[in-house]
PDB file of C-alpha atoms in Angstrom:
ATOM      1  CA  MET P 446      88.798 -15.562 101.678  1.00 87.00           C
ATOM      2  CA  ASN P 447      87.060 -18.888 101.064  1.00 91.00           C
ATOM      3  CA  ASP P 448      85.364 -19.237 104.443  1.00 90.00           C
ATOM      4  CA  ARG P 449      83.711 -22.525 103.450  1.00 90.00           C
ATOM      5  CA  LEU P 450      87.043 -24.145 102.684  1.00 94.00           C
ATOM      6  CA  ARG P 451      88.679 -22.711 105.775  1.00 92.00           C
ATOM      7  CA  THR P 452      85.811 -23.897 107.988  1.00 91.00           C
ATOM      8  CA  ALA P 453      85.968 -27.402 106.523  1.00 92.00           C
ATOM      9  CA  ILE P 454      89.694 -27.553 107.230  1.00 94.00           C
ATOM     10  CA  LEU P 455      89.175 -26.463 110.822  1.00 92.00           C
ATOM     11  CA  ARG P 456      86.276 -28.853 111.321  1.00 90.00           C
ATOM     12  CA  THR P 457      88.085 -31.915 109.999  1.00 93.00           C
ATOM     13  CA  GLY P 458      91.540 -31.123 111.328  1.00 94.00           C
ATOM     14  CA  VAL P 459      93.072 -31.830 107.927  1.00 95.00           C
ATOM     15  CA  SER P 460      96.278 -29.843 107.480  1.00 95.00           C
ATOM     16  CA  ARG P 461      97.253 -27.766 104.482  1.00 95.00           C
ATOM     17  CA  THR P 462     100.060 -30.242 103.888  1.00 95.00           C
ATOM     18  CA  ASP P 463      97.531 -33.084 103.734  1.00 95.00           C
ATOM     19  CA  LEU P 464      95.434 -31.172 101.208  1.00 95.00           C
ATOM     20  CA  ALA P 465      98.510 -30.347  99.144  1.00 95.00           C
ATOM     21  CA  GLU P 466      99.435 -34.031  98.980  1.00 96.00           C
ATOM     22  CA  ALA P 467      95.863 -35.043  98.111  1.00 95.00           C
ATOM     23  CA  ALA P 468      95.756 -32.566  95.220  1.00 95.00           C
ATOM     24  CA  GLY P 469      99.370 -32.978  94.119  1.00 95.00           C
ATOM     25  CA  VAL P 470     100.321 -29.319  94.658  1.00 96.00           C
ATOM     26  CA  ASP P 471     102.494 -27.391  97.073  1.00 95.00           C
ATOM     27  CA  VAL P 472     101.294 -25.897 100.344  1.00 95.00           C
ATOM     28  CA  LYS P 473     101.507 -22.318  98.999  1.00 96.00           C
ATOM     29  CA  THR P 474      98.907 -23.224  96.381  1.00 96.00           C
ATOM     30  CA  VAL P 475      96.551 -24.505  99.076  1.00 95.00           C
ATOM     31  CA  THR P 476      97.025 -21.231 100.938  1.00 95.00           C
ATOM     32  CA  ARG P 477      96.019 -19.325  97.798  1.00 95.00           C
ATOM     33  CA  TRP P 478      92.879 -21.452  97.547  1.00 96.00           C
ATOM     34  CA  ILE P 479      91.978 -20.568 101.141  1.00 95.00           C
ATOM     35  CA  GLU P 480      92.574 -16.921 100.300  1.00 94.00           C
ATOM     36  CA  GLY P 481      90.014 -17.129  97.512  1.00 93.00           C
ATOM     37  CA  ARG P 482      91.642 -18.466  94.365  1.00 94.00           C
ATOM     38  CA  ILE P 483      89.535 -21.183  92.695  1.00 94.00           C
ATOM     39  CA  PRO P 484      91.443 -24.405  91.902  1.00 95.00           C
ATOM     40  CA  HIS P 485      91.147 -26.394  88.702  1.00 94.00           C
ATOM     41  CA  ARG P 486      88.302 -28.911  88.827  1.00 92.00           C
ATOM     42  CA  ASN P 487      90.492 -31.978  89.391  1.00 94.00           C
ATOM     43  CA  ASN P 488      92.028 -30.244  92.385  1.00 95.00           C
ATOM     44  CA  ARG P 489      88.613 -29.175  93.684  1.00 94.00           C
ATOM     45  CA  LEU P 490      87.414 -32.769  93.544  1.00 94.00           C
ATOM     46  CA  ALA P 491      90.551 -34.056  95.290  1.00 95.00           C
ATOM     47  CA  VAL P 492      90.194 -31.507  98.091  1.00 96.00           C
ATOM     48  CA  ALA P 493      86.472 -32.191  98.473  1.00 94.00           C
ATOM     49  CA  ARG P 494      87.104 -35.925  98.790  1.00 94.00           C
ATOM     50  CA  ARG P 495      89.823 -35.375 101.376  1.00 95.00           C
ATOM     51  CA  LEU P 496      87.555 -33.142 103.439  1.00 95.00           C
ATOM     52  CA  GLY P 497      84.457 -35.292 103.011  1.00 93.00           C
ATOM     53  CA  GLU P 498      82.578 -32.441 101.365  1.00 90.00           C
ATOM     54  CA  GLU P 499      80.783 -31.818  98.074  1.00 87.00           C
ATOM     55  CA  GLU P 500      82.527 -29.689  95.482  1.00 89.00           C
ATOM     56  CA  GLY P 501      79.529 -27.371  95.323  1.00 85.00           C
ATOM     57  CA  ALA P 502      79.601 -26.856  99.090  1.00 85.00           C
ATOM     58  CA  LEU P 503      83.207 -25.594  99.012  1.00 92.00           C
ATOM     59  CA  TRP P 504      83.023 -23.657  95.716  1.00 90.00           C
ATOM     60  CA  PRO P 505      79.316 -22.972  95.028  1.00 82.00           C
ATOM     61  CA  THR P 506      80.029 -20.645  92.105  1.00 82.00           C
ATOM     62  CA  THR P 507      81.570 -23.546  90.174  1.00 84.00           C
ATOM     63  CA  ARG P 508      78.408 -25.665  90.438  1.00 76.00           C
ATOM     64  CA  PRO P 509      75.475 -23.505  89.324  1.00 68.00           C
ATOM     65  CA  ASP P 510      73.483 -26.680  88.696  1.00 65.00           C
ATOM     66  CA  GLN P 511      73.366 -27.210  92.478  1.00 64.00           C
ATOM     67  CA  GLY P 512      71.846 -23.846  93.259  1.00 61.00           C
ATOM     68  CA  PRO P 513      68.370 -22.365  92.781  1.00 58.00           C
ATOM     69  CA  GLY P 514      67.555 -20.177  89.811  1.00 57.00           C
ATOM     70  CA  GLY P 515      67.260 -20.234  86.057  1.00 55.00           C
ATOM     71  CA  ILE P 516      70.269 -22.471  85.586  1.00 56.00           C
ATOM     72  CA  VAL P 517      68.244 -25.452  86.798  1.00 59.00           C
ATOM     73  CA  THR P 518      66.570 -25.519  83.390  1.00 68.00           C
ATOM     74  CA  SER P 519      69.623 -27.565  82.396  1.00 75.00           C
ATOM     75  CA  GLU P 520      67.687 -30.422  83.973  1.00 85.00           C
ATOM     76  CA  ILE P 521      65.378 -30.405  80.954  1.00 88.00           C
ATOM     77  CA  VAL P 522      66.319 -33.184  78.549  1.00 89.00           C
ATOM     78  CA  GLY P 523      63.465 -32.612  76.109  1.00 92.00           C
ATOM     79  CA  ALA P 524      60.336 -30.495  75.710  1.00 94.00           C
ATOM     80  CA  TYR P 525      57.346 -31.505  73.618  1.00 95.00           C
ATOM     81  CA  ALA P 526      54.354 -29.475  72.478  1.00 96.00           C
ATOM     82  CA  HIS P 527      52.097 -32.448  73.208  1.00 97.00           C
ATOM     83  CA  ARG P 528      52.441 -35.584  75.296  1.00 97.00           C
ATOM     84  CA  ALA P 529      51.605 -37.545  72.152  1.00 96.00           C
ATOM     85  CA  ASP P 530      54.807 -36.177  70.559  1.00 96.00           C
ATOM     86  CA  ILE P 531      57.055 -38.061  72.990  1.00 96.00           C
ATOM     87  CA  PRO P 532      58.678 -40.844  70.956  1.00 93.00           C
ATOM     88  CA  HIS P 533      57.643 -44.347  71.969  1.00 93.00           C
ATOM     89  CA  GLU P 534      61.353 -45.148  72.331  1.00 92.00           C
ATOM     90  CA  ILE P 535      61.660 -42.601  75.153  1.00 94.00           C
ATOM     91  CA  TRP P 536      58.966 -44.288  77.208  1.00 96.00           C
ATOM     92  CA  ASN P 537      60.519 -47.687  76.494  1.00 94.00           C
ATOM     93  CA  SER P 538      63.995 -46.593  77.527  1.00 94.00           C
ATOM     94  CA  LEU P 539      62.708 -45.087  80.769  1.00 95.00           C
ATOM     95  CA  LEU P 540      60.692 -48.162  81.675  1.00 95.00           C
ATOM     96  CA  LEU P 541      63.433 -50.615  80.784  1.00 94.00           C
ATOM     97  CA  GLY P 542      66.185 -48.558  82.397  1.00 94.00           C
ATOM     98  CA  THR P 543      64.488 -48.172  85.772  1.00 96.00           C
ATOM     99  CA  LYS P 544      66.192 -50.051  88.583  1.00 95.00           C
ATOM    100  CA  GLU P 545      64.824 -48.596  91.814  1.00 97.00           C
ATOM    101  CA  ARG P 546      61.608 -46.584  91.509  1.00 97.00           C
ATOM    102  CA  ILE P 547      58.613 -45.907  89.307  1.00 98.00           C
ATOM    103  CA  ASP P 548      56.162 -43.278  90.593  1.00 98.00           C
ATOM    104  CA  ILE P 549      53.109 -42.247  88.561  1.00 98.00           C
ATOM    105  CA  VAL P 550      50.277 -39.881  89.417  1.00 98.00           C
ATOM    106  CA  GLY P 551      47.508 -38.610  87.159  1.00 97.00           C
ATOM    107  CA  TYR P 552      43.844 -39.180  86.394  1.00 96.00           C
ATOM    108  CA  SER P 553      43.852 -42.383  84.312  1.00 94.00           C
ATOM    109  CA  PHE P 554      46.988 -42.350  82.077  1.00 92.00           C
ATOM    110  CA  LEU P 555      45.369 -45.245  80.231  1.00 93.00           C
ATOM    111  CA  PHE P 556      47.689 -44.654  77.295  1.00 94.00           C
ATOM    112  CA  ILE P 557      50.710 -46.072  79.100  1.00 93.00           C
ATOM    113  CA  TRP P 558      48.999 -49.467  79.485  1.00 90.00           C
ATOM    114  CA  GLU P 559      47.674 -49.447  75.928  1.00 89.00           C
ATOM    115  CA  GLN P 560      51.075 -48.580  74.431  1.00 90.00           C
ATOM    116  CA  HIS P 561      53.045 -51.155  76.460  1.00 90.00           C
ATOM    117  CA  ILE P 562      51.267 -54.483  76.258  1.00 87.00           C
ATOM    118  CA  ASN P 563      53.974 -56.211  78.309  1.00 89.00           C
ATOM    119  CA  LEU P 564      53.975 -53.623  81.081  1.00 91.00           C
ATOM    120  CA  PRO P 565      52.594 -55.950  83.805  1.00 91.00           C
ATOM    121  CA  ARG P 566      55.375 -58.439  83.080  1.00 92.00           C
ATOM    122  CA  LEU P 567      57.967 -55.661  83.088  1.00 94.00           C
ATOM    123  CA  ILE P 568      56.712 -54.360  86.441  1.00 95.00           C
ATOM    124  CA  GLU P 569      56.893 -57.871  87.863  1.00 94.00           C
ATOM    125  CA  GLU P 570      60.496 -58.212  86.664  1.00 95.00           C
ATOM    126  CA  LYS P 571      61.472 -54.838  88.127  1.00 96.00           C
ATOM    127  CA  CYS P 572      59.928 -55.645  91.495  1.00 96.00           C
ATOM    128  CA  SER P 573      61.634 -59.038  91.583  1.00 95.00           C
ATOM    129  CA  THR P 574      64.985 -57.218  91.612  1.00 95.00           C
ATOM    130  CA  GLY P 575      63.981 -54.777  94.363  1.00 96.00           C
ATOM    131  CA  ALA P 576      62.296 -51.893  92.523  1.00 97.00           C
ATOM    132  CA  CYS P 577      59.331 -50.078  94.058  1.00 97.00           C
ATOM    133  CA  VAL P 578      56.308 -49.021  92.014  1.00 97.00           C
ATOM    134  CA  ARG P 579      53.717 -46.527  93.235  1.00 97.00           C
ATOM    135  CA  VAL P 580      50.721 -45.665  91.078  1.00 97.00           C
ATOM    136  CA  ALA P 581      48.165 -43.025  92.086  1.00 97.00           C
ATOM    137  CA  LEU P 582      45.015 -42.739  89.988  1.00 97.00           C
ATOM    138  CA  ALA P 583      42.059 -40.466  90.579  1.00 97.00           C
ATOM    139  CA  ASP P 584      39.117 -41.861  92.485  1.00 97.00           C
ATOM    140  CA  PRO P 585      36.587 -42.324  89.645  1.00 96.00           C
ATOM    141  CA  ASN P 586      33.736 -41.358  91.973  1.00 95.00           C
ATOM    142  CA  CYS P 587      35.199 -38.083  93.241  1.00 95.00           C
ATOM    143  CA  ALA P 588      34.031 -34.602  92.275  1.00 93.00           C
ATOM    144  CA  HIS P 589      37.354 -33.625  90.714  1.00 92.00           C
ATOM    145  CA  VAL P 590      37.043 -36.396  88.157  1.00 96.00           C
ATOM    146  CA  ALA P 591      33.669 -35.073  87.052  1.00 94.00           C
ATOM    147  CA  GLU P 592      35.162 -31.575  86.845  1.00 94.00           C
ATOM    148  CA  ARG P 593      38.171 -32.793  84.822  1.00 94.00           C
ATOM    149  CA  ASP P 594      35.854 -34.731  82.523  1.00 94.00           C
ATOM    150  CA  ASP P 595      33.922 -31.525  81.860  1.00 93.00           C
ATOM    151  CA  LEU P 596      37.073 -29.435  81.341  1.00 91.00           C
ATOM    152  CA  GLU P 597      38.454 -31.890  78.787  1.00 91.00           C
ATOM    153  CA  GLN P 598      35.012 -32.304  77.182  1.00 91.00           C
ATOM    154  CA  LEU P 599      35.178 -36.080  77.533  1.00 94.00           C
ATOM    155  CA  GLY P 600      31.433 -36.593  77.655  1.00 94.00           C
ATOM    156  CA  GLY P 601      31.372 -38.494  80.932  1.00 95.00           C
ATOM    157  CA  THR P 602      33.943 -41.086  79.851  1.00 96.00           C
ATOM    158  CA  LEU P 603      36.774 -40.286  82.295  1.00 96.00           C
ATOM    159  CA  PRO P 604      35.481 -42.434  85.194  1.00 96.00           C
ATOM    160  CA  GLY P 605      35.295 -45.374  82.797  1.00 96.00           C
ATOM    161  CA  ARG P 606      38.842 -44.732  81.587  1.00 95.00           C
ATOM    162  CA  ILE P 607      40.078 -44.780  85.177  1.00 96.00           C
ATOM    163  CA  ARG P 608      38.292 -48.063  85.867  1.00 96.00           C
ATOM    164  CA  ASN P 609      39.799 -49.487  82.687  1.00 95.00           C
ATOM    165  CA  ALA P 610      43.271 -48.461  83.891  1.00 94.00           C
ATOM    166  CA  LEU P 611      42.548 -50.112  87.240  1.00 94.00           C
ATOM    167  CA  ASN P 612      41.617 -53.255  85.361  1.00 93.00           C
ATOM    168  CA  HIS P 613      45.051 -53.201  83.678  1.00 91.00           C
ATOM    169  CA  LEU P 614      46.599 -53.034  87.148  1.00 92.00           C
ATOM    170  CA  HIS P 615      44.803 -56.173  88.270  1.00 88.00           C
ATOM    171  CA  ASP P 616      47.771 -58.441  87.465  1.00 86.00           C
ATOM    172  CA  VAL P 617      50.316 -56.394  89.426  1.00 93.00           C
ATOM    173  CA  LYS P 618      48.427 -54.904  92.361  1.00 91.00           C
ATOM    174  CA  ASN P 619      49.344 -57.742  94.745  1.00 92.00           C
ATOM    175  CA  LEU P 620      53.030 -57.918  93.847  1.00 95.00           C
ATOM    176  CA  ASP P 621      55.615 -57.174  96.533  1.00 95.00           C
ATOM    177  CA  GLY P 622      56.903 -53.673  95.821  1.00 96.00           C
ATOM    178  CA  VAL P 623      53.732 -52.427  94.117  1.00 97.00           C
ATOM    179  CA  GLN P 624      51.428 -49.904  95.778  1.00 96.00           C
ATOM    180  CA  ILE P 625      48.303 -48.545  94.137  1.00 96.00           C
ATOM    181  CA  GLY P 626      46.297 -45.675  95.573  1.00 96.00           C
ATOM    182  CA  LEU P 627      43.333 -43.497  94.679  1.00 97.00           C
ATOM    183  CA  HIS P 628      43.521 -39.746  95.151  1.00 97.00           C
ATOM    184  CA  GLN P 629      40.927 -36.984  95.224  1.00 96.00           C
ATOM    185  CA  ILE P 630      43.291 -34.158  94.329  1.00 95.00           C
ATOM    186  CA  HIS P 631      42.602 -31.495  91.728  1.00 93.00           C
ATOM    187  CA  LEU P 632      45.758 -32.078  89.679  1.00 95.00           C
ATOM    188  CA  TYR P 633      47.643 -29.483  87.667  1.00 94.00           C
ATOM    189  CA  SER P 634      49.951 -31.990  85.990  1.00 96.00           C
ATOM    190  CA  ALA P 635      50.603 -35.694  85.595  1.00 97.00           C
ATOM    191  CA  ILE P 636      53.940 -37.015  86.875  1.00 98.00           C
ATOM    192  CA  TYR P 637      55.850 -40.050  85.629  1.00 98.00           C
ATOM    193  CA  ARG P 638      59.074 -40.747  87.528  1.00 98.00           C
ATOM    194  CA  PHE P 639      61.642 -43.367  86.549  1.00 98.00           C
ATOM    195  CA  ASP P 640      64.561 -43.307  89.027  1.00 97.00           C
ATOM    196  CA  ASP P 641      66.344 -39.981  88.371  1.00 95.00           C
ATOM    197  CA  GLN P 642      64.365 -39.085  85.264  1.00 96.00           C
ATOM    198  CA  ILE P 643      60.847 -37.742  85.070  1.00 97.00           C
ATOM    199  CA  ILE P 644      58.202 -36.763  82.540  1.00 98.00           C
ATOM    200  CA  VAL P 645      55.719 -34.085  83.573  1.00 98.00           C
ATOM    201  CA  THR P 646      52.674 -33.016  81.592  1.00 97.00           C
ATOM    202  CA  PRO P 647      51.316 -29.642  82.838  1.00 96.00           C
ATOM    203  CA  TYR P 648      47.585 -29.401  82.213  1.00 95.00           C
ATOM    204  CA  LEU P 649      46.127 -26.801  79.871  1.00 95.00           C
ATOM    205  CA  TYR P 650      42.567 -25.531  80.088  1.00 92.00           C
ATOM    206  CA  ARG P 651      40.210 -27.629  77.939  1.00 91.00           C
ATOM    207  CA  ALA P 652      43.082 -29.682  76.488  1.00 94.00           C
ATOM    208  CA  ARG P 653      42.874 -33.456  76.613  1.00 93.00           C
ATOM    209  CA  GLY P 654      45.633 -35.612  78.064  1.00 93.00           C
ATOM    210  CA  TYR P 655      47.515 -36.280  74.833  1.00 94.00           C
ATOM    211  CA  GLN P 656      47.362 -32.565  73.929  1.00 96.00           C
ATOM    212  CA  HIS P 657      49.117 -31.293  77.056  1.00 96.00           C
ATOM    213  CA  PRO P 658      52.777 -30.213  76.728  1.00 97.00           C
ATOM    214  CA  ALA P 659      55.400 -32.494  78.232  1.00 97.00           C
ATOM    215  CA  LEU P 660      58.804 -31.992  79.837  1.00 96.00           C
ATOM    216  CA  HIS P 661      61.405 -34.752  80.137  1.00 95.00           C
ATOM    217  CA  MET P 662      63.818 -33.963  82.967  1.00 94.00           C
ATOM    218  CA  ARG P 663      66.699 -35.529  84.871  1.00 91.00           C
ATOM    219  CA  ARG P 664      67.782 -34.904  88.442  1.00 89.00           C
ATOM    220  CA  LEU P 665      70.877 -32.736  88.796  1.00 80.00           C
ATOM    221  CA  SER P 666      70.497 -31.299  92.279  1.00 76.00           C
ATOM    222  CA  GLU P 667      68.150 -31.000  95.216  1.00 77.00           C
ATOM    223  CA  TYR P 668      67.175 -27.472  94.143  1.00 75.00           C
ATOM    224  CA  GLY P 669      65.959 -28.283  90.643  1.00 83.00           C
ATOM    225  CA  ILE P 670      62.628 -28.674  88.892  1.00 89.00           C
ATOM    226  CA  PHE P 671      62.930 -32.446  89.214  1.00 92.00           C
ATOM    227  CA  THR P 672      62.814 -32.203  92.998  1.00 91.00           C
ATOM    228  CA  GLN P 673      59.859 -29.823  92.873  1.00 92.00           C
ATOM    229  CA  TYR P 674      57.817 -32.457  91.090  1.00 96.00           C
ATOM    230  CA  THR P 675      58.995 -35.435  93.130  1.00 96.00           C
ATOM    231  CA  ASP P 676      58.084 -33.499  96.273  1.00 95.00           C
ATOM    232  CA  GLN P 677      54.690 -32.844  94.696  1.00 96.00           C
ATOM    233  CA  PHE P 678      54.237 -36.551  94.093  1.00 97.00           C
ATOM    234  CA  GLU P 679      55.045 -37.325  97.726  1.00 97.00           C
ATOM    235  CA  ASP P 680      52.486 -34.782  98.935  1.00 96.00           C
ATOM    236  CA  ILE P 681      49.794 -36.292  96.720  1.00 97.00           C
ATOM    237  CA  TRP P 682      50.754 -39.848  97.618  1.00 97.00           C
ATOM    238  CA  GLN P 683      50.236 -39.117 101.311  1.00 96.00           C
ATOM    239  CA  SER P 684      46.597 -38.262 100.524  1.00 96.00           C
ATOM    240  CA  THR P 685      45.812 -41.481  98.656  1.00 97.00           C
ATOM    241  CA  ARG P 686      43.839 -44.380 100.015  1.00 96.00           C
ATOM    242  CA  PRO P 687      45.006 -47.880  99.120  1.00 94.00           C
ATOM    243  CA  LEU P 688      43.138 -49.660  96.372  1.00 90.00           C
ATOM    244  CA  GLU P 689      40.935 -52.332  97.898  1.00 81.00           C
ATOM    245  CA  GLY P 690      40.224 -55.779  96.548  1.00 66.00           C
TER     246      GLY P 690
END
C-alpha cells in the first residue's frame, strides 16, 4: 500500500476519478497505484500536480536524488585535482550566468580578482538587476590568518594578500546588494556559490590555495552536498563583522 499517496488523497479530498482524469487512465489503474504499483513517470508527475505534492514525496524510491546517501554524488559536475585546474571558462560561465546570488567565503581568494579584470563591473551589473553578493574574507589581523599563513608556508604574506583583495572590493563595497564581511573562522574549505551551482575547495595540510582539490557541484535536492556547503556558508556569514570604511 502506498500510504503517502493514500494520505495525500484523503488530505486534499481529490477523488480517484479526478486523479484518473488528470493522468489519462481509468480508475482501476489509480486503485492499483494506491495499492503499491508505481506509475510511469508522466503519470506520477500528473498525479503529483493534481495533489499539490512533489513526485519524490509520493514515490520516494523513484527520486533517489532527493534522499540522503551516496546517490547525492550525482550533484558533482566536475572534480579537479587542483583549484588551478578549473578551466577559466568555467569561472566565466558561472559568473556570467548568475542571476540571483553570489556567495564567497575564504581567506583572500585574490586569484578571482586577478583573473577577472572586469569583475567589479560585472558585479555592478548583476546587482542592478536584483542579484545579491556576499563576500566573506578572513580578518587579516586574526590569529587564524597567521596560522593559515604558517600552514601554507606563505612567509607572512597572507595578511597582505587579504588587504589586496579588500582593495579590489573598494569599487563595489557600497553598491546596493553587496555585503562584505570579515570572519575569524578557522576554515576547512573555500566556498564559491553562484545561484544553484557551487565550487568548493577542501583544504589540504600544507597545500597552498591553488593546490587544493576542487569540486564543482549543482543543487539537486535539499539533502545533497550542495546544501551542506551552503548551510556552512550561512553559519560562517553569521559570524562576520561588516567591513568598515
